[in-house]
XYZ file of C-alpha atoms in Angstrom:
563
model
C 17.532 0.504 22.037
C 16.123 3.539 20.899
C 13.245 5.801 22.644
C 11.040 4.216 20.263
C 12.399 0.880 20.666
C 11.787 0.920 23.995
C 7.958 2.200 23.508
C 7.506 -0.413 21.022
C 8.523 -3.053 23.343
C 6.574 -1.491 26.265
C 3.561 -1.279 24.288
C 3.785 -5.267 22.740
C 4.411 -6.370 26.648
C 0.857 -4.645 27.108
C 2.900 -1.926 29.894
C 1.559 1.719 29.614
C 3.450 4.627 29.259
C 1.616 7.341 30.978
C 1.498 10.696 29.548
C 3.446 13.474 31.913
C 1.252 16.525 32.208
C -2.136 14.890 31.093
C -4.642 15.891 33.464
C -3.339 19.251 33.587
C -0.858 19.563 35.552
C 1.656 21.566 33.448
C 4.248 18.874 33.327
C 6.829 18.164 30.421
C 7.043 15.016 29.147
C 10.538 13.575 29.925
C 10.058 10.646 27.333
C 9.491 12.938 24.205
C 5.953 12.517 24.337
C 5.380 9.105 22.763
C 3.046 7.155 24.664
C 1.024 3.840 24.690
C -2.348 4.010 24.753
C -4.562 2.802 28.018
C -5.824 4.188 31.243
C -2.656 5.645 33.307
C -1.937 3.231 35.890
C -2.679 5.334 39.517
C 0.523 7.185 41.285
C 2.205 5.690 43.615
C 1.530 6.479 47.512
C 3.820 8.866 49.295
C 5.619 8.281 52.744
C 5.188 12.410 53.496
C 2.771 14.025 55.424
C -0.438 14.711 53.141
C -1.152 18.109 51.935
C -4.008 19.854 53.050
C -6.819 19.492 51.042
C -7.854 22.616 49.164
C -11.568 23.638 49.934
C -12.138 24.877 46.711
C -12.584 21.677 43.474
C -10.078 21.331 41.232
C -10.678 22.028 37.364
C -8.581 20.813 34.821
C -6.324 23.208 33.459
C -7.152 24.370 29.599
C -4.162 23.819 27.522
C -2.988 25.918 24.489
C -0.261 25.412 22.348
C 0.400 24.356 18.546
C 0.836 20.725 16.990
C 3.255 20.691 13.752
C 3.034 17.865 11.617
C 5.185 16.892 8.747
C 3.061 14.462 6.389
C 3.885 11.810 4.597
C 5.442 8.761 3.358
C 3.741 6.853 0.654
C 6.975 5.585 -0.389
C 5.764 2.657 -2.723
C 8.956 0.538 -1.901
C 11.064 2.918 -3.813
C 14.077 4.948 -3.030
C 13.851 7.087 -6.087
C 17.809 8.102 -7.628
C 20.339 10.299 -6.205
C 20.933 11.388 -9.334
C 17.316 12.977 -9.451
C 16.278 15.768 -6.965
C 13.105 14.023 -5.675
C 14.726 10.661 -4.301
C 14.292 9.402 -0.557
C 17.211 10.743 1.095
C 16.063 14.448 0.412
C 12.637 13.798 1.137
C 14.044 12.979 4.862
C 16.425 15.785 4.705
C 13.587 18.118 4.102
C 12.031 16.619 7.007
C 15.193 17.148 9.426
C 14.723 20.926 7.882
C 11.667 21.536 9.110
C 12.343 19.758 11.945
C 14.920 21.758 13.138
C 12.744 24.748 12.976
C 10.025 22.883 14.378
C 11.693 20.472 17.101
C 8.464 18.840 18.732
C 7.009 18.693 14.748
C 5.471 15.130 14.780
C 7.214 13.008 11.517
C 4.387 10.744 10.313
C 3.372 9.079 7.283
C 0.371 6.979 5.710
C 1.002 3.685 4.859
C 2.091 2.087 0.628
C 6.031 2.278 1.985
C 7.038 -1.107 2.025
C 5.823 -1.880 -1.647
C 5.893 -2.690 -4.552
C 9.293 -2.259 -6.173
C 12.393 -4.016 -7.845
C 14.043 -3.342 -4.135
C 10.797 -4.795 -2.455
C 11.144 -7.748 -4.325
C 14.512 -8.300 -3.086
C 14.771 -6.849 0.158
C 11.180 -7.456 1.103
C 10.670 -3.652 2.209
C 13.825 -4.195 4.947
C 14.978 -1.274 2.929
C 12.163 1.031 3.357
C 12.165 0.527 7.560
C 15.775 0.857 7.613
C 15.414 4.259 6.073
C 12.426 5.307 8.047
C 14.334 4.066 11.140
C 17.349 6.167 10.535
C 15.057 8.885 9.093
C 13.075 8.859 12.849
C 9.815 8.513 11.765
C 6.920 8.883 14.371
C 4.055 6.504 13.206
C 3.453 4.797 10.016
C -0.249 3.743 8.761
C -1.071 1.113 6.952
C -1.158 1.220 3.183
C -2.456 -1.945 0.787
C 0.913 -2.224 -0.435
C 2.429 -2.776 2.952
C 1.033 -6.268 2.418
C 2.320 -7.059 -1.028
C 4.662 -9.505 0.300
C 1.896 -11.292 2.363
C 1.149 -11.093 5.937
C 4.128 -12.472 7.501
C 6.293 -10.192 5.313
C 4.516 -7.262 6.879
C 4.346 -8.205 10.538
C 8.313 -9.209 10.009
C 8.642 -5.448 9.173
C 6.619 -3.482 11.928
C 8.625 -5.428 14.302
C 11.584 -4.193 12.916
C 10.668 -0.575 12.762
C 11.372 1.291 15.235
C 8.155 3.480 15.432
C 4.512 2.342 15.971
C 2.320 1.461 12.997
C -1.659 2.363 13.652
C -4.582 1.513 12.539
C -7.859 1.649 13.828
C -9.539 -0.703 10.938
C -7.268 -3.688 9.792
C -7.876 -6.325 12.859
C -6.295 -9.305 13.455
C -10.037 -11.790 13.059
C -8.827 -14.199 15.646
C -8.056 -11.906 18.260
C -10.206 -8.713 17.473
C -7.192 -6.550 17.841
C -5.012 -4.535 15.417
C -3.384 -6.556 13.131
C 0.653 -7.416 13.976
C -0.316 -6.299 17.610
C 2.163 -8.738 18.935
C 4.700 -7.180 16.814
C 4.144 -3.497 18.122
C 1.259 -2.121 16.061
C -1.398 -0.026 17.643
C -5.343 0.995 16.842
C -3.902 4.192 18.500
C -1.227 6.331 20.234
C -1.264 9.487 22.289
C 1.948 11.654 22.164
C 2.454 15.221 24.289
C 3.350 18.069 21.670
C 3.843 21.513 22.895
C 1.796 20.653 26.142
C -0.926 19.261 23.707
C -2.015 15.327 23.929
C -2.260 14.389 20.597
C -4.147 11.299 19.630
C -3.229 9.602 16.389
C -4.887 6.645 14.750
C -4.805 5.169 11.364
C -7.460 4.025 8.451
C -6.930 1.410 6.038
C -8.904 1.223 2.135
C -11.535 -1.438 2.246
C -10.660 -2.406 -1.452
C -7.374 -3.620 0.452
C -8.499 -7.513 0.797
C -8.971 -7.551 -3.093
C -5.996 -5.728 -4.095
C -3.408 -6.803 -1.825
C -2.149 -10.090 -0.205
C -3.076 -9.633 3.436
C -4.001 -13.475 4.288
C -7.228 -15.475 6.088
C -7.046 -13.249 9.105
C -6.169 -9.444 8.615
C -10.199 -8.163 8.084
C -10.553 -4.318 7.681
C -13.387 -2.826 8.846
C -15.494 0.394 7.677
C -13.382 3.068 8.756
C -15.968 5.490 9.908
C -17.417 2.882 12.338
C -13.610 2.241 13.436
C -12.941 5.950 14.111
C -16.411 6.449 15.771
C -15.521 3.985 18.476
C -11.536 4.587 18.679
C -11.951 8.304 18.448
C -14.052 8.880 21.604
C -11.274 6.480 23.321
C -8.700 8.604 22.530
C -10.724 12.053 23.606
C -11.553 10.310 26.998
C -7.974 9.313 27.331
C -6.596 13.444 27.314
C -6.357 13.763 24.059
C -6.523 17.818 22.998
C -6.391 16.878 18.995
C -7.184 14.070 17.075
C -5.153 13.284 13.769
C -6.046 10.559 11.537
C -3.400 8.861 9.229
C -5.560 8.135 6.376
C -4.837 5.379 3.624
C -8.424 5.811 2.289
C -9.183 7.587 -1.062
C -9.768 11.144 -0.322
C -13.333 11.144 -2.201
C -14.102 8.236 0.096
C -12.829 10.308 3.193
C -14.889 13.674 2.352
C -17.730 12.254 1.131
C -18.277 8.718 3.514
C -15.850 9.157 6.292
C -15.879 12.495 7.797
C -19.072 13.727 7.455
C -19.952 10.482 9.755
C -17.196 11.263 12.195
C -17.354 13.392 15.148
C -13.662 14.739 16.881
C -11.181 14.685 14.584
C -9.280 17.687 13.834
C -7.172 16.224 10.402
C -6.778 13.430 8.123
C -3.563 13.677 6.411
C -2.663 10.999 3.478
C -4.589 9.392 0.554
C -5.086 6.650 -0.966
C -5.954 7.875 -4.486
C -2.499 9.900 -5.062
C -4.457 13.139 -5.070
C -2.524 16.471 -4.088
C -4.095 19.366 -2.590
C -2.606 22.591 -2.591
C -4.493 23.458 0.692
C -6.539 21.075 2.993
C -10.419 20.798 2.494
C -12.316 21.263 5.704
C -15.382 18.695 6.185
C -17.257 18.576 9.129
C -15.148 20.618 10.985
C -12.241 18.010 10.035
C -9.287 19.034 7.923
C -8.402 16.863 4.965
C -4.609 17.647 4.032
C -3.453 15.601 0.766
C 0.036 15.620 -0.425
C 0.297 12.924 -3.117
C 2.462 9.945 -2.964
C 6.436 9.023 -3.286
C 8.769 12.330 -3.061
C 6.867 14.964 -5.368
C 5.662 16.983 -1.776
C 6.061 16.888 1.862
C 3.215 19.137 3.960
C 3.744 20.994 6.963
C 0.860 21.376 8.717
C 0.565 23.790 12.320
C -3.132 22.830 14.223
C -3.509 25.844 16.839
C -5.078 24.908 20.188
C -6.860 27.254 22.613
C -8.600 25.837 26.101
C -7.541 22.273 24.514
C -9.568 22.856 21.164
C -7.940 22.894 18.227
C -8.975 26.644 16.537
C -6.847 27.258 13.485
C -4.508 26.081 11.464
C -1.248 26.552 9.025
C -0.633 24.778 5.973
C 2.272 24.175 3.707
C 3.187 22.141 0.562
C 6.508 22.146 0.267
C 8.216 20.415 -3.341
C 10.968 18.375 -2.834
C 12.722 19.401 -6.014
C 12.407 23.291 -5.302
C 13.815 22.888 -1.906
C 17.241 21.009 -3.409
C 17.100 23.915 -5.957
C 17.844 26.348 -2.774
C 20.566 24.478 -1.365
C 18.747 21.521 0.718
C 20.878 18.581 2.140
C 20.261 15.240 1.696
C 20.385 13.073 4.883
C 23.276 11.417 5.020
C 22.584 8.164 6.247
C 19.534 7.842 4.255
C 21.824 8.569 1.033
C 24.391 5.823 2.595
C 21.580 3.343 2.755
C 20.530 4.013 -0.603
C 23.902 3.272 -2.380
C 24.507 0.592 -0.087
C 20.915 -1.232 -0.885
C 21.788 -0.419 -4.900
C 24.796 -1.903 -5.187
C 23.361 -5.067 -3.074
C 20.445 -4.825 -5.849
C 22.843 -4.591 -8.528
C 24.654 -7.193 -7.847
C 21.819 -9.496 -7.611
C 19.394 -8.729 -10.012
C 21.662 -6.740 -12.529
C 22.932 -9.313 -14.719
C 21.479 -10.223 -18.432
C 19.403 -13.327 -18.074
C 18.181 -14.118 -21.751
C 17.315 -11.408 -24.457
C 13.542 -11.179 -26.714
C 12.982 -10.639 -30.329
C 9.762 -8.850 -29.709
C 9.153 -5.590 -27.649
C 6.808 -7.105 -24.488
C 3.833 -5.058 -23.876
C 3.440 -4.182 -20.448
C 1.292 -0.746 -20.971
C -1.572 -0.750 -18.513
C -4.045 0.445 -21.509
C -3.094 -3.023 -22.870
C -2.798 -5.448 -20.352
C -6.127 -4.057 -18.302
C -8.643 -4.285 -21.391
C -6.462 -6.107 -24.233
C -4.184 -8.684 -25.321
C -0.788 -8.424 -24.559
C 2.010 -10.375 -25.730
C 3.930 -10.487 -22.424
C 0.598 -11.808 -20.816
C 0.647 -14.466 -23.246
C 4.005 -15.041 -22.287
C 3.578 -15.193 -18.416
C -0.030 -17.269 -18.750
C 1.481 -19.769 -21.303
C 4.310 -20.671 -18.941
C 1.876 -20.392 -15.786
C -0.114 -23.380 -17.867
C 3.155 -25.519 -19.385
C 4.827 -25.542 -15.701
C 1.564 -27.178 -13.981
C -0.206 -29.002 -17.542
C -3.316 -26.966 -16.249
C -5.951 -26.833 -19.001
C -6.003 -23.036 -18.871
C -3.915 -19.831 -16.968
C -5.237 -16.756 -15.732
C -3.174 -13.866 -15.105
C -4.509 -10.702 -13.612
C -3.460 -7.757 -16.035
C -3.015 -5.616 -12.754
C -0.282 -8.439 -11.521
C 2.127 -7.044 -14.740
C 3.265 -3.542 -13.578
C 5.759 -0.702 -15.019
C 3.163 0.696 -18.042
C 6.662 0.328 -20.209
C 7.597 -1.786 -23.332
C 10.994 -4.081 -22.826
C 13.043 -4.799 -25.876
C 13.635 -6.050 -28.397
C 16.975 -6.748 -26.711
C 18.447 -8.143 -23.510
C 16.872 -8.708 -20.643
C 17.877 -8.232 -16.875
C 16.066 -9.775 -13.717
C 15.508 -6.686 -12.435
C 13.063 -5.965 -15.772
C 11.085 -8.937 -14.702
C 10.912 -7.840 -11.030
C 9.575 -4.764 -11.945
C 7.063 -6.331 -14.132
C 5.749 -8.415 -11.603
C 6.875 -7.208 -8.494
C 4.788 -8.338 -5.777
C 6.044 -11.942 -4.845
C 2.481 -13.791 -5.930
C 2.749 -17.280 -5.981
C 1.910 -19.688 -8.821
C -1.378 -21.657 -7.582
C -3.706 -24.080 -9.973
C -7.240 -24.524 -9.181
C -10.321 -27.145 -10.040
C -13.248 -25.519 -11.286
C -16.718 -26.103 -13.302
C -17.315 -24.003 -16.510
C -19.476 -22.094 -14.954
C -17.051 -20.400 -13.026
C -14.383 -20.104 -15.018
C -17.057 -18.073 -17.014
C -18.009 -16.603 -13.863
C -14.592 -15.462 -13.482
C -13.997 -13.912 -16.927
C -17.305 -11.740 -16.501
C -15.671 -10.230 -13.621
C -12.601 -9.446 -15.484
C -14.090 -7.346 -18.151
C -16.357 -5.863 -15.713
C -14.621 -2.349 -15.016
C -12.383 -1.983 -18.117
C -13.868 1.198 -18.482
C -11.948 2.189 -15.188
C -8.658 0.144 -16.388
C -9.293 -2.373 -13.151
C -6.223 -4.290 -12.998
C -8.725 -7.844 -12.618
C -8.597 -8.390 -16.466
C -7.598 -11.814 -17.637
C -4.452 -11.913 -19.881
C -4.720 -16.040 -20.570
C -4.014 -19.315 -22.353
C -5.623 -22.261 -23.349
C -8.323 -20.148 -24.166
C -9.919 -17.578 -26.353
C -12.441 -15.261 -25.055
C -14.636 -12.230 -26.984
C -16.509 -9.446 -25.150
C -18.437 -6.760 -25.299
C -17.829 -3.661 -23.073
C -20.903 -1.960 -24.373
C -22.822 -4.262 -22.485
C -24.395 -4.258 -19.496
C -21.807 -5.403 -16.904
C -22.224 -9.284 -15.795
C -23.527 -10.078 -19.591
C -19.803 -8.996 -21.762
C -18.710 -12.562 -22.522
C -19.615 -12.897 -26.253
C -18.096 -16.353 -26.838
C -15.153 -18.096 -24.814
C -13.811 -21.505 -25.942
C -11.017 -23.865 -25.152
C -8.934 -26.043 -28.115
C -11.992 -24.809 -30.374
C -14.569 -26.168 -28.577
C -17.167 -24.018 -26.363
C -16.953 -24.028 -22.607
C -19.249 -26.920 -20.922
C -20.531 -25.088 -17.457
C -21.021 -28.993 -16.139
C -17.656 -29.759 -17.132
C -14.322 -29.486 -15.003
C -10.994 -27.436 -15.396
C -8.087 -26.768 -14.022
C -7.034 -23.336 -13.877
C -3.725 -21.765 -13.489
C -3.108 -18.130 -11.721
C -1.732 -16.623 -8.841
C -2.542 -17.016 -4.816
C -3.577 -13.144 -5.105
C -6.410 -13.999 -7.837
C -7.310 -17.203 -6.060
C -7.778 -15.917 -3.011
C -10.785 -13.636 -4.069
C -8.356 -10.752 -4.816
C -9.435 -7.977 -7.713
C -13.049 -9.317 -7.341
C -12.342 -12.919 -8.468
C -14.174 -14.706 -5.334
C -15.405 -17.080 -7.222
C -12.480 -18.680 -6.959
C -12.095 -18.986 -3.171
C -13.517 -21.861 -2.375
C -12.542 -23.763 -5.585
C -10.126 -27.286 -4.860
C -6.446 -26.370 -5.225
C -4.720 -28.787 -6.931
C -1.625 -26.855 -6.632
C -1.748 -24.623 -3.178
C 0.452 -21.226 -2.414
C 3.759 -22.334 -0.862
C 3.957 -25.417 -3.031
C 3.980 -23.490 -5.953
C 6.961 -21.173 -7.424
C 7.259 -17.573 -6.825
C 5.909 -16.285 -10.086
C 8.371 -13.761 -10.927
C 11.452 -16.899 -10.251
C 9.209 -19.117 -12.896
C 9.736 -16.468 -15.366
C 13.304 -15.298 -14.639
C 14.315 -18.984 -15.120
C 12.111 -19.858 -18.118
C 13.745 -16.767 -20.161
C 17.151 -18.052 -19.228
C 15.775 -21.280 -20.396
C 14.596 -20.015 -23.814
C 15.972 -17.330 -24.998
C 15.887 -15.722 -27.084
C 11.826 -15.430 -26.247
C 9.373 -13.660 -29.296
C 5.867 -13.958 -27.807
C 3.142 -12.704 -30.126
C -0.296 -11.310 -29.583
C -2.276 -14.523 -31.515
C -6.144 -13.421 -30.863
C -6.840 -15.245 -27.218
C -8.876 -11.860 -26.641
C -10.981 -10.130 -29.154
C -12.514 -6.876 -28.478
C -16.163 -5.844 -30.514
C -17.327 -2.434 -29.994
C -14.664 -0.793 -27.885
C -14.883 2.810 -26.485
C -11.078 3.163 -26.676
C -8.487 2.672 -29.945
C -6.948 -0.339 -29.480
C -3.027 -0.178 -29.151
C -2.955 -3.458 -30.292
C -5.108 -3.694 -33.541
C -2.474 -3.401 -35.953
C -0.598 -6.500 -34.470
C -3.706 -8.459 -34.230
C -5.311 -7.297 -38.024
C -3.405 -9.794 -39.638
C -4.069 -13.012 -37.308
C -8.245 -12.099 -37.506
C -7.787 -12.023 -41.405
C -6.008 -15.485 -41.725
């Protein structure tokens, strides 16, 4: 196994790895620095003669030195092309650059690397770990997306990376420990750079629960309270500087998190895809932001004096400019990547069916209009379980692209709904089903991805008015919704488990539960093969009155309002 194999297995058999040097004794750390967190266990006792003991106390020796970081990953699932200058294998060749000028540089990154993508679909983010593995990550944090296959999916992965994922917020609720603990994740680490301890830990969105499938017992906690109790644990444990791997929006971080954190000297990563072109200092904690996928890579240098950190040294460096002056891919990264397309090719390449009509999957249409591929997915949602309506979540239909007219491969359908939901049907009164309609016109202004694309039904609102109160009229087969009545109600295991605000719906009778259901994306794939060629139409299910925005899909829908 590798050195981090071998820490990762240490660390899940609950062993510590003590740190070489911490306490200051000048020592180098024979094991690279990566350590487990925990008290050191005590030396051993020596057969020799005891030394004479000094008369005057021992102080701990001050340490100075400087920490590099290279920062981050944010991968979404995606390998980007080799044909294109900002594509995965580069990225980790730029990091083996900088590595080799700075050898003890710590390689970390921030969590969203697993998912979602066409490849993540298929390969269930296998193909992400084997490239951080052979890329030699450090420590991963945890991102939403990480859990986009569901929990299993994501503790299946951390045990198969070889380097610690950390995260001081996302607990496992049975056990009060970080989640996928038994599989090698940590709330923290300490690692010796340059003589410095370094302690890293890891933050995790709150929104997480509602936008991504993390299952009854991953619960994330406020962050700040998280790093005010792990924090001081890491300090007492030797630590010289405190980084935080942050997959919280940067707004949230500056304005909620730091100012209400004591010790830490950085949070590096985002959650809101932000890019700074140097780091923002807030209470005395740097706040380094480098986007997401391959655009930039950050090198950051914190300078420590008498075991505070001082100063520090940024860089953004762009992937594309550095292939401009001659950088190297990594090899085996670019190996894995032809080797995973070619596997993807072969599988999800072929034609499966063709459409007549160009399927709207723009985001300004499926988050606050009608969309004819929403139709499409809601009305076979409803015929495969002869539920009296479907809901689909217009966040669930990815890519922002148009498809056709023309043929059709599985790989278009993977990318337009890419994150393995499950097809689920629920019992509900009237009154929630308009319950959960208010909440999916409730943040159109913001293009929330919770708003219903559906069938069986026909819905109005108003996004003038006040939020909870938009539902002009909904009714089903012409007739108004009774609140006393009872429906069944088609969707997805993300929307009925409470995800993009919709938890109205938790407690509602399944009829139909996740894991009897298909895999939504396999329903579709094998109902176009079934039909083609498909021609869904936008047919006035949703009608907008007073909108702030021109809709993209007036022209369409003109002629069915006039009939």
């Amino acid at each position: 196994m590798s050195r981090r194999q071998v820490l990762k297995t240490l660390g899940s058999t609950g062993l510590v790895v003590g740190l070489a040097g911490c306490g200051g004794d000048g020592g180098s750390n024979s094991a690279a620095g990566e350590t487990e967190t925990g008290t050191q266990s005590p030396e051993p006792e020596s057969t020799d003669s005891p030394e004479p003991e000094s008369t005057e106390s021992a102080e701990p020796e001050s340490v100075s030195g400087t920490v590099t970081l290279i920062h981050d990953t944010h991968l979404q699932g995606r390998y980007g092309s080799l044909e294109d200058a900002e594509n995965i294998a580069n990225y980790v060749g730029l990091m083996d650059q900088l590595t080799e000028e700075y050898p003890d540089a710590v390689r970390v990154g921030v969590g969203d690397d697993l998912a979602s993508s066409v490849l993540s679909s298929v390969f269930n983010g296998a193909h992400i770990v084997d490239a951080l593995n052979v890329g030699e990550l450090d420590y991963d944090g945890f991102g939403n997306h990480d859990f986009d296959m569901g929990p299993d999916t994501f503790r299946e992965q951390v045990e198969n990376s070889e380097f610690p994922w950390l995260s001081a917020n996302c607990l496992d609720s049975r056990t009060g420990e970080v989640f996928a603990s038994e599989q090698g994740a940590q709330r923290y680490a300490l690692t010796e750079v340059d003589g410095i301890t370094v302690g890293l830990t890891g933050i995790l969105t709150e929104e997480a629960p509602n936008i991504a499938s993390m299952g009854e017992h991953a619960e994330v906690t406020d962050p700040a309270t998280a790093l005010q109790e792990v924090v001081p644990q890491m300090r007492e444990e030797g630590a010289d500087a405190v980084v935080v791997l942050s997959h919280v929006a940067s707004p949230v971080v500056e304005s909620e998190v730091a100012p209400n954190v004591d010790g830490v000297d950085a949070y590096v990563g985002d959650h809101a895809a932000q890019a700074y072109e140097t780091p923002n200092v807030v209470n005395g904690s740097l706040v380094s932001i480098i986007g997401d996928e391959f655009q930039y890579l950050a090198e950051l240098h914190l300078e420590v004096e008498a075991g505070e950190v001082v100063s520090h040294e940024f860089t953004r460096h762009a992937t594309a400019e550095a292939v401009g002056r001659g950088l190297e891919p990594n090899a085996e990264v670019a190996q894995l990547v032809e080797d995973y397309r070619a596997q993807l090719d072969e599988e999800v390449g072929q034609e499966i069916g063709r459409t007549e009509t160009a399927l709207d999957c723009r985001e300004n249409v499926v988050r606050r209009e009608e969309s004819n591929m929403g139709n499409y997915i809601a009305d076979e949602m409803r015929e495969a379980t002869d539920a009296d309506v479907a809901l689909m979540n217009g966040g669930g239909i990815r890519t922002d692209s148009q498809y056709g007219p023309g043929a059709l491969t599985q790989r278009d359908i993977l990318n337009i709904l890419p994150f393995g939901n499950e097809l689920t049907v629920l019992e509900v009164t009237g009154e929630t089903l308009l319950a959960a309609l208010e909440n999916g016109v409730s943040e159109v202004e913001r293009l929330s991805g919770r708003f219903p694309q559906v069938s069986g039904m026909q819905f109005t609102y108003d996004p003038s008015n006040e939020v909870g109160n938009r539902i002009v009229e909904v009714s089903l087969g012409g007739e108004s919704v009774d609140p006393e009545a009872t429906y069944t109600v088609a969707t997805n295991n993300f929307v009925a488990g409470g995800g993009d605000g919709y938890e109205m719906l938790t407690d509602a009778t399944r009829v139909l539960t996740p894991g009897n259901g298909p895999v939504l994306a396999s329903l579709i794939v094998r109902r176009i093969r079934a039909e083609s060629p498909i021609a869904p139409e936008v047919t006035g299910r949703v009608t907008v009155q007073n909108p702030t925005w021109e809709p993209l899909v007036a022209e369409a829908l003109a002629p069915v309002l006039a009939a």
